[in-house]
Amino acid sequence: MAASCLAAHAGEAISLSSLEDVEGALNRGAVVSVAVDLPACAPAGTTTAPGAARGGLRINAYRVAPDGTLSFSDEHATVDASGQPIWQFIRYQVKPDQTVAFSTDLFALPSFTRLAPRISYACAINRGIAFFAERR
């Protein structure tokens, strides 16, 4: 019974295949989700190891720069493999050429001491990063 009630309220996901589609959906107030597949992205900056993580989030806030780059981020507390608390900042920059710069920074809690160099990947829309809007 509960499952059928949830299904009745769930919206159909619509794939957004360009920066223009993503920005348009956000500007209309749509709920936009991001699916991340770092193994499909290329290491960037000082990062040399291929990505291994997959995940996702809903865009809660965003900014469009004068050059057309759409930026949004996520931050959260978690624990590392040894059980120590850490704070993770993740930044996404979707560029007009449809590429997406992904970076993450990890800090120890409560001191906010950096734990490692920035981890960066170069992705693209529908190549490592996919966007979806919920149809209501």
PDB file of C-alpha atoms in Angstrom:
ATOM      1  CA  MET A   1       0.000   0.000   0.000  1.00  0.00           C
ATOM      2  CA  ALA A   2       2.739   2.473   0.960  1.00  0.00           C
ATOM      3  CA  ALA A   3       4.703   1.656  -2.190  1.00  0.00           C
ATOM      4  CA  SER A   4       1.726   2.444  -4.405  1.00  0.00           C
ATOM      5  CA  CYS A   5       1.221   5.773  -2.607  1.00  0.00           C
ATOM      6  CA  LEU A   6       4.871   6.670  -3.161  1.00  0.00           C
ATOM      7  CA  ALA A   7       4.720   5.673  -6.816  1.00  0.00           C
ATOM      8  CA  ALA A   8       1.722   7.914  -7.349  1.00  0.00           C
ATOM      9  CA  HIS A   9       3.746  10.903  -6.125  1.00  0.00           C
ATOM     10  CA  ALA A  10       7.024  10.139  -7.881  1.00  0.00           C
ATOM     11  CA  GLY A  11       7.711  12.186 -10.982  1.00  0.00           C
ATOM     12  CA  GLU A  12       9.065  10.865 -14.240  1.00  0.00           C
ATOM     13  CA  ALA A  13      12.694  11.837 -14.829  1.00  0.00           C
ATOM     14  CA  ILE A  14      13.503  13.714 -18.023  1.00  0.00           C
ATOM     15  CA  SER A  15      17.099  13.630 -19.261  1.00  0.00           C
ATOM     16  CA  LEU A  16      18.673  17.063 -19.769  1.00  0.00           C
ATOM     17  CA  SER A  17      21.291  16.823 -22.514  1.00  0.00           C
ATOM     18  CA  SER A  18      22.846  20.306 -22.588  1.00  0.00           C
ATOM     19  CA  LEU A  19      23.809  23.224 -20.376  1.00  0.00           C
ATOM     20  CA  GLU A  20      20.939  25.172 -21.941  1.00  0.00           C
ATOM     21  CA  ASP A  21      18.471  22.430 -20.897  1.00  0.00           C
ATOM     22  CA  VAL A  22      19.856  22.310 -17.336  1.00  0.00           C
ATOM     23  CA  GLU A  23      19.816  26.077 -16.870  1.00  0.00           C
ATOM     24  CA  GLY A  24      16.342  26.340 -18.371  1.00  0.00           C
ATOM     25  CA  ALA A  25      14.954  23.686 -16.027  1.00  0.00           C
ATOM     26  CA  LEU A  26      16.546  25.350 -12.990  1.00  0.00           C
ATOM     27  CA  ASN A  27      15.252  28.775 -14.024  1.00  0.00           C
ATOM     28  CA  ARG A  28      11.727  27.322 -14.293  1.00  0.00           C
ATOM     29  CA  GLY A  29      11.999  25.975 -10.739  1.00  0.00           C
ATOM     30  CA  ALA A  30      12.249  22.309 -11.717  1.00  0.00           C
ATOM     31  CA  VAL A  31      13.853  19.797  -9.379  1.00  0.00           C
ATOM     32  CA  VAL A  32      17.138  18.922 -11.128  1.00  0.00           C
ATOM     33  CA  SER A  33      19.210  15.910 -10.092  1.00  0.00           C
ATOM     34  CA  VAL A  34      22.768  15.034 -11.050  1.00  0.00           C
ATOM     35  CA  ALA A  35      24.155  11.510 -11.461  1.00  0.00           C
ATOM     36  CA  VAL A  36      27.956  11.292 -11.247  1.00  0.00           C
ATOM     37  CA  ASP A  37      30.038   8.431 -12.686  1.00  0.00           C
ATOM     38  CA  LEU A  38      33.671   9.410 -12.040  1.00  0.00           C
ATOM     39  CA  PRO A  39      35.139   6.321 -13.806  1.00  0.00           C
ATOM     40  CA  ALA A  40      33.778   7.870 -17.043  1.00  0.00           C
ATOM     41  CA  CYS A  41      35.667  11.132 -16.370  1.00  0.00           C
ATOM     42  CA  ALA A  42      39.356  11.956 -16.877  1.00  0.00           C
ATOM     43  CA  PRO A  43      41.702  12.958 -14.048  1.00  0.00           C
ATOM     44  CA  ALA A  44      42.445  16.720 -14.136  1.00  0.00           C
ATOM     45  CA  GLY A  45      44.835  19.126 -12.442  1.00  0.00           C
ATOM     46  CA  THR A  46      47.180  17.278 -10.100  1.00  0.00           C
ATOM     47  CA  THR A  47      44.873  14.242  -9.890  1.00  0.00           C
ATOM     48  CA  THR A  48      46.393  11.217 -11.623  1.00  0.00           C
ATOM     49  CA  ALA A  49      44.254   8.305 -10.410  1.00  0.00           C
ATOM     50  CA  PRO A  50      41.117   7.373 -12.321  1.00  0.00           C
ATOM     51  CA  GLY A  51      37.858   8.023 -10.507  1.00  0.00           C
ATOM     52  CA  ALA A  52      36.111   5.176  -8.722  1.00  0.00           C
ATOM     53  CA  ALA A  53      33.070   6.778  -7.076  1.00  0.00           C
ATOM     54  CA  ARG A  54      29.511   7.118  -8.309  1.00  0.00           C
ATOM     55  CA  GLY A  55      26.758   9.125  -6.702  1.00  0.00           C
ATOM     56  CA  GLY A  56      24.239  11.871  -7.111  1.00  0.00           C
ATOM     57  CA  LEU A  57      22.515  14.883  -5.650  1.00  0.00           C
ATOM     58  CA  ARG A  58      19.782  17.431  -6.225  1.00  0.00           C
ATOM     59  CA  ILE A  59      20.847  20.948  -7.113  1.00  0.00           C
ATOM     60  CA  ASN A  60      19.663  23.198  -4.282  1.00  0.00           C
ATOM     61  CA  ALA A  61      21.400  26.433  -5.292  1.00  0.00           C
ATOM     62  CA  TYR A  62      23.321  27.520  -8.370  1.00  0.00           C
ATOM     63  CA  ARG A  63      25.095  30.456  -9.963  1.00  0.00           C
ATOM     64  CA  VAL A  64      25.576  31.384 -13.615  1.00  0.00           C
ATOM     65  CA  ALA A  65      28.757  33.395 -14.294  1.00  0.00           C
ATOM     66  CA  PRO A  66      28.985  36.065 -17.024  1.00  0.00           C
ATOM     67  CA  ASP A  67      30.828  33.560 -19.259  1.00  0.00           C
ATOM     68  CA  GLY A  68      27.811  31.191 -19.062  1.00  0.00           C
ATOM     69  CA  THR A  69      29.361  28.682 -16.629  1.00  0.00           C
ATOM     70  CA  LEU A  70      26.780  27.128 -14.291  1.00  0.00           C
ATOM     71  CA  SER A  71      28.256  26.365 -10.852  1.00  0.00           C
ATOM     72  CA  PHE A  72      26.780  24.461  -7.933  1.00  0.00           C
ATOM     73  CA  SER A  73      28.201  22.575  -4.983  1.00  0.00           C
ATOM     74  CA  ASP A  74      27.577  20.152  -2.178  1.00  0.00           C
ATOM     75  CA  GLU A  75      29.119  20.009   1.272  1.00  0.00           C
ATOM     76  CA  HIS A  76      28.641  17.466   3.983  1.00  0.00           C
ATOM     77  CA  ALA A  77      30.142  15.847   7.036  1.00  0.00           C
ATOM     78  CA  THR A  78      31.063  12.174   6.798  1.00  0.00           C
ATOM     79  CA  VAL A  79      33.622   9.788   8.260  1.00  0.00           C
ATOM     80  CA  ASP A  80      36.781   8.438   6.647  1.00  0.00           C
ATOM     81  CA  ALA A  81      37.755   4.748   6.453  1.00  0.00           C
ATOM     82  CA  SER A  82      39.185   4.875   9.983  1.00  0.00           C
ATOM     83  CA  GLY A  83      36.002   6.395  11.413  1.00  0.00           C
ATOM     84  CA  GLN A  84      37.378   9.923  11.836  1.00  0.00           C
ATOM     85  CA  PRO A  85      34.978  12.788  11.059  1.00  0.00           C
ATOM     86  CA  ILE A  86      35.727  14.790   7.902  1.00  0.00           C
ATOM     87  CA  TRP A  87      34.082  17.574   5.905  1.00  0.00           C
ATOM     88  CA  GLN A  88      33.822  17.222   2.127  1.00  0.00           C
ATOM     89  CA  PHE A  89      33.259  20.077  -0.335  1.00  0.00           C
ATOM     90  CA  ILE A  90      32.308  19.115  -3.907  1.00  0.00           C
ATOM     91  CA  ARG A  91      32.145  21.707  -6.696  1.00  0.00           C
ATOM     92  CA  TYR A  92      30.671  21.344 -10.171  1.00  0.00           C
ATOM     93  CA  GLN A  93      31.208  23.799 -13.036  1.00  0.00           C
ATOM     94  CA  VAL A  94      29.178  23.153 -16.196  1.00  0.00           C
ATOM     95  CA  LYS A  95      30.718  25.094 -19.074  1.00  0.00           C
ATOM     96  CA  PRO A  96      29.156  26.330 -22.335  1.00  0.00           C
ATOM     97  CA  ASP A  97      31.197  23.733 -24.286  1.00  0.00           C
ATOM     98  CA  GLN A  98      29.231  21.031 -22.334  1.00  0.00           C
ATOM     99  CA  THR A  99      32.268  20.003 -20.245  1.00  0.00           C
ATOM    100  CA  VAL A 100      31.955  19.684 -16.479  1.00  0.00           C
ATOM    101  CA  ALA A 101      34.781  20.362 -14.022  1.00  0.00           C
ATOM    102  CA  PHE A 102      34.362  18.294 -10.848  1.00  0.00           C
ATOM    103  CA  SER A 103      36.519  18.918  -7.773  1.00  0.00           C
ATOM    104  CA  THR A 104      36.455  17.809  -4.173  1.00  0.00           C
ATOM    105  CA  ASP A 105      38.315  18.946  -1.075  1.00  0.00           C
ATOM    106  CA  LEU A 106      38.544  17.016   2.209  1.00  0.00           C
ATOM    107  CA  PHE A 107      39.142  18.562   5.629  1.00  0.00           C
ATOM    108  CA  ALA A 108      39.559  17.094   9.118  1.00  0.00           C
ATOM    109  CA  LEU A 109      36.962  18.016  11.716  1.00  0.00           C
ATOM    110  CA  PRO A 110      36.836  20.037  13.866  1.00  0.00           C
ATOM    111  CA  SER A 111      40.072  21.773  12.784  1.00  0.00           C
ATOM    112  CA  PHE A 112      39.293  22.064   9.035  1.00  0.00           C
ATOM    113  CA  THR A 113      42.891  21.041   8.297  1.00  0.00           C
ATOM    114  CA  ARG A 114      43.218  19.954   4.650  1.00  0.00           C
ATOM    115  CA  LEU A 115      43.616  16.167   4.471  1.00  0.00           C
ATOM    116  CA  ALA A 116      44.786  15.833   0.859  1.00  0.00           C
ATOM    117  CA  PRO A 117      45.339  17.883  -2.279  1.00  0.00           C
ATOM    118  CA  ARG A 118      42.239  18.809  -4.281  1.00  0.00           C
ATOM    119  CA  ILE A 119      40.867  15.914  -6.352  1.00  0.00           C
ATOM    120  CA  SER A 120      39.695  17.000  -9.825  1.00  0.00           C
ATOM    121  CA  TYR A 121      38.102  15.340 -12.847  1.00  0.00           C
ATOM    122  CA  ALA A 122      37.106  16.537 -16.306  1.00  0.00           C
ATOM    123  CA  CYS A 123      33.717  15.200 -17.314  1.00  0.00           C
ATOM    124  CA  ALA A 124      31.085  16.153 -19.866  1.00  0.00           C
ATOM    125  CA  ILE A 125      27.320  16.167 -19.938  1.00  0.00           C
ATOM    126  CA  ASN A 126      26.286  12.536 -20.557  1.00  0.00           C
ATOM    127  CA  ARG A 127      29.912  11.415 -20.148  1.00  0.00           C
ATOM    128  CA  GLY A 128      30.426  11.064 -16.422  1.00  0.00           C
ATOM    129  CA  ILE A 129      27.762  13.597 -15.430  1.00  0.00           C
ATOM    130  CA  ALA A 130      24.064  13.254 -16.282  1.00  0.00           C
ATOM    131  CA  PHE A 131      21.279  15.687 -15.420  1.00  0.00           C
ATOM    132  CA  PHE A 132      17.605  14.887 -14.892  1.00  0.00           C
ATOM    133  CA  ALA A 133      14.559  17.042 -14.229  1.00  0.00           C
ATOM    134  CA  GLU A 134      11.565  15.637 -12.423  1.00  0.00           C
ATOM    135  CA  ARG A 135       8.343  15.895 -14.389  1.00  0.00           C
ATOM    136  CA  ARG A 136       5.440  16.501 -12.045  1.00  0.00           C
TER     137      ARG A 136
END
